[in-house]
Amino acid sequence: MNEYILQVKNLKTWFRLDTGTLKAVDDVTFSLKRNETIGIIGESGCGKSVTAHSILRTVQNPGKVLGGEILYDDGSRLADLVNYKPDSREMRHLRGREISMIFQEPMASLAPVYTIGAQMMEAVMVHQDKKDKMAAKDACMEMLRAVGMPDPEQKFNSYPHQMSGGQCQRAMIALAMVNRPRILIADEPTTALDVTVQAQITDLMKRFQKEYNMSIIYITHDMGVIAEMADTIAVMYLGRVVESGSVKAIFQNPLHPYTRGLLKSMPVLGNKTGEKLNAIEGNVPVPLDPPEECGFCSRCPNRTPECGAGIPSLKEVEPGHLVRCFHV
Amino acid sequence: MRKYIVKRFIYMIVLLAIMSVFAFVVIQLPPGDYLTSYIASLQQQMGEVDESVVLNLRKQYGMDRPMWQQYFLWMRNMFQGNFGESFQWRQPVKTLIATRMPMTIVLSLITLLFAYAVAVPIGIYSARHQYSIGDYVASILGFVGLATPSFFLALILMYYSNRYLGLSVGGFYSPEFQNAPWSFARLWDLCKHLPIPVIVIGLASMANVIRILRATLLDELKRPYVVAARARGLKENKMIYRYPVRVALNPIISSIGSILPSIVSGATVTAIVLDIPTVGSLLYNALLSQDMYLAGACVIMLTAITIVGTFISDILLVVVDPRIRLQ
């Protein structure tokens, strides 16, 4: 058995638009160990969500996975998900059963016209060879209880609009967990929730990880959450992973100027010096037909003429710590 | 749920009452009435007409009374099943409408079913394959369908189906079945006559439904719950029909209320061209000859169908959309 359950190598997901090619994901590389959590962090529009959808092959049109490898090890064999067609049997078999996903907006991610129970039942039954309603219902109720849904019997027959945001996110997690997946992709699962509910949800995910031996890909732009949740971190900028390594390496020895900027822009609890928070100058450019240069060079404090000359490669500076910068 | 339906039902009754006033006012609006023209023709035939004769006629029809009394007289009679006499046909209005109403309703329902049966799949296809050739073809046909005057299309279809398919066109039946008793042969004859009116009348609403469905489904397809359902491992086709299409059908269902009257009454011109005896063409003739009781009854009937149609679509909407049930 492979040490890694999922390895993404040089993933490319591009959107061919009338105005040009949007390179939403352009060379993303990271690896996920069994029973561990990888945090993918970056600003809005850096390609985090597209990366997640590329793994599940649910990228919306006109986006296409055009290159790279997504190696998934189900314990018996290694499959490259890039080779499967998005609506193929193989992909559908994986979705929701081996690899599940929870989404940013829990309210909008539940279909408005079906009850929570109906949607969960469907998620279970679609992966059953022999359709067994009783067993499916039992599994759903058990999971609703496990996620701490108040009054699960009644919530089973409730519609999303009858529940609060936190309850909807619990329902989403129950929906994603009901088939006991090996990988859970959490795409900013707490962004739309208030802070107390956020903590409950992250605790829930950590508990499930232990109970069900699950690996998690946790996508967020919140450095604080990631420090708490993740074992390893991949920092993304403009469709590329610019730095990756263990939580310790990233937080204690950040090498890429972007990672440093991100860490400096984090508020520190109890900091009374009255200093302003550091902000990274400028905005993330839109990767529409991007030039062949380091993606961060337009905002980098340490830029040199060399930075515009090409795209730096991801170099291993110490074991497990990779950086994409000309100057390290 | 029950409260909602009762509330809707009360609205429906109130609306019907208000509409009856409007109907009455509308048929009274044109200057003169049937009696004026009747007396004029009497004068032409017999020279002088005695004042007392005129007065008697006015009294007989209740036209010497104030307007509001005439309205209540009309309403009272209607509740007793007496819709008055048609001046022009010299028959009770009730008989005239009773002979036409069933076929009008049958034709409308078939047209409605046809329009939805064709438009819904096309709308779904158009949304799922936005900007594909098929989508453009459907859009062009849809706009052409909206823009073509129905009488013109009726003429073309009549010409071609008579010329190349050898069908007898116009009316509901071929002459030999016109007054024949019901039999399979007569039913079959009816079936052969229905396609042209159904297509002609249904085309505009079809185009409408395609546009509405395409637009709403395009919106729904982008919603996160669609991606979430896909990420659960459902088959693409099944997922599309179970999730976004299901939601996108709501505006279509609520449009039944507005499409039904346009099918029932908007078919008037088509009905005249195709010579099919519907309530629409009856109303048209009644208005031309100021046959006020007939016109009034027709207007009331058409409004009733519209309002009942809206009522039905409201209830259907509650059944399919749980979000409405809550309020």
PDB file of C-alpha atoms in Angstrom, chain A residues 53 56-60 87 92-93 95-97 99-101 103 105 108-114 118-119 122-123 126-127 159 161-162 172 175, chain B residues 128 220-239 241-243 246-247 250 319-326:
ATOM      1  CA  HIS A  53     -13.471  20.016  -8.727  1.00  0.00           C
ATOM      2  CA  LEU A  56     -13.765  14.935  -8.648  1.00  0.00           C
ATOM      3  CA  ARG A  57     -13.875  15.765 -12.370  1.00  0.00           C
ATOM      4  CA  THR A  58     -16.862  18.032 -11.836  1.00  0.00           C
ATOM      5  CA  VAL A  59     -15.341  21.159 -13.379  1.00  0.00           C
ATOM      6  CA  GLN A  60     -18.103  23.225 -15.010  1.00  0.00           C
ATOM      7  CA  ASP A  87     -19.420  11.316 -16.586  1.00  0.00           C
ATOM      8  CA  ARG A  92     -19.383   8.283 -10.687  1.00  0.00           C
ATOM      9  CA  HIS A  93     -18.414   5.271  -8.657  1.00  0.00           C
ATOM     10  CA  ARG A  95     -17.863  10.405  -6.273  1.00  0.00           C
ATOM     11  CA  GLY A  96     -19.690  10.470  -3.002  1.00  0.00           C
ATOM     12  CA  ARG A  97     -18.448   7.027  -2.079  1.00  0.00           C
ATOM     13  CA  ILE A  99     -14.185  10.884  -2.455  1.00  0.00           C
ATOM     14  CA  SER A 100     -16.809  13.230  -1.074  1.00  0.00           C
ATOM     15  CA  MET A 101     -17.042  16.955  -1.070  1.00  0.00           C
ATOM     16  CA  PHE A 103     -19.243  23.038  -0.150  1.00  0.00           C
ATOM     17  CA  GLU A 105     -22.581  27.670   0.758  1.00  0.00           C
ATOM     18  CA  ALA A 108     -27.393  26.772  -1.754  1.00  0.00           C
ATOM     19  CA  SER A 109     -25.685  23.404  -2.037  1.00  0.00           C
ATOM     20  CA  LEU A 110     -28.750  21.506  -0.893  1.00  0.00           C
ATOM     21  CA  ALA A 111     -31.491  21.166  -3.483  1.00  0.00           C
ATOM     22  CA  PRO A 112     -34.427  23.330  -2.398  1.00  0.00           C
ATOM     23  CA  VAL A 113     -37.212  20.991  -3.502  1.00  0.00           C
ATOM     24  CA  TYR A 114     -36.191  17.782  -1.726  1.00  0.00           C
ATOM     25  CA  ALA A 118     -34.513  12.325   0.308  1.00  0.00           C
ATOM     26  CA  GLN A 119     -31.155  13.736  -0.747  1.00  0.00           C
ATOM     27  CA  GLU A 122     -30.349   9.087  -2.867  1.00  0.00           C
ATOM     28  CA  ALA A 123     -26.665   9.549  -2.063  1.00  0.00           C
ATOM     29  CA  VAL A 126     -26.932   5.474  -5.900  1.00  0.00           C
ATOM     30  CA  HIS A 127     -23.933   3.500  -4.651  1.00  0.00           C
ATOM     31  CA  TYR A 159     -36.430  21.011   3.605  1.00  0.00           C
ATOM     32  CA  HIS A 161     -35.130  26.364   3.842  1.00  0.00           C
ATOM     33  CA  GLN A 162     -36.538  25.170   7.160  1.00  0.00           C
ATOM     34  CA  MET A 172     -24.073  18.640   4.018  1.00  0.00           C
ATOM     35  CA  LEU A 175     -24.563  13.824   3.185  1.00  0.00           C
TER      36      LEU A 175
ATOM     37  CA  ARG B 128     -28.123  22.057 -21.584  1.00  0.00           C
ATOM     38  CA  GLU B 220     -30.516  26.667 -12.159  1.00  0.00           C
ATOM     39  CA  LEU B 221     -27.703  24.750 -13.864  1.00  0.00           C
ATOM     40  CA  LYS B 222     -25.192  27.165 -12.343  1.00  0.00           C
ATOM     41  CA  ARG B 223     -26.458  26.677  -8.790  1.00  0.00           C
ATOM     42  CA  PRO B 224     -24.221  24.972  -6.228  1.00  0.00           C
ATOM     43  CA  TYR B 225     -26.783  22.256  -5.510  1.00  0.00           C
ATOM     44  CA  VAL B 226     -26.364  20.993  -9.082  1.00  0.00           C
ATOM     45  CA  VAL B 227     -22.614  20.628  -8.605  1.00  0.00           C
ATOM     46  CA  ALA B 228     -23.248  19.045  -5.210  1.00  0.00           C
ATOM     47  CA  ALA B 229     -25.663  16.512  -6.690  1.00  0.00           C
ATOM     48  CA  ARG B 230     -23.149  15.693  -9.407  1.00  0.00           C
ATOM     49  CA  ALA B 231     -20.442  15.257  -6.769  1.00  0.00           C
ATOM     50  CA  ARG B 232     -22.616  12.624  -5.102  1.00  0.00           C
ATOM     51  CA  GLY B 233     -22.158  10.269  -8.021  1.00  0.00           C
ATOM     52  CA  LEU B 234     -25.492  10.592  -9.780  1.00  0.00           C
ATOM     53  CA  LYS B 235     -25.701   9.956 -13.484  1.00  0.00           C
ATOM     54  CA  GLU B 236     -25.601  13.241 -15.358  1.00  0.00           C
ATOM     55  CA  ASN B 237     -28.967  12.814 -17.109  1.00  0.00           C
ATOM     56  CA  LYS B 238     -30.765  11.584 -14.043  1.00  0.00           C
ATOM     57  CA  MET B 239     -29.263  14.371 -11.973  1.00  0.00           C
ATOM     58  CA  TYR B 241     -33.949  15.810 -14.514  1.00  0.00           C
ATOM     59  CA  ARG B 242     -34.219  15.248 -10.796  1.00  0.00           C
ATOM     60  CA  TYR B 243     -32.652  18.494  -9.639  1.00  0.00           C
ATOM     61  CA  ARG B 246     -37.526  19.992 -11.301  1.00  0.00           C
ATOM     62  CA  VAL B 247     -36.886  23.501  -9.978  1.00  0.00           C
ATOM     63  CA  ASN B 250     -42.045  25.948 -11.380  1.00  0.00           C
ATOM     64  CA  VAL B 319     -47.644  20.697  -4.597  1.00  0.00           C
ATOM     65  CA  VAL B 320     -44.312  20.838  -6.443  1.00  0.00           C
ATOM     66  CA  ASP B 321     -42.510  23.582  -4.541  1.00  0.00           C
ATOM     67  CA  PRO B 322     -42.131  23.036  -0.802  1.00  0.00           C
ATOM     68  CA  ARG B 323     -40.826  26.561  -0.345  1.00  0.00           C
ATOM     69  CA  ILE B 324     -44.267  28.005  -1.109  1.00  0.00           C
ATOM     70  CA  ARG B 325     -46.061  25.613   1.231  1.00  0.00           C
ATOM     71  CA  LEU B 326     -44.423  27.257   4.196  1.00  0.00           C
TER      72      LEU B 326
END
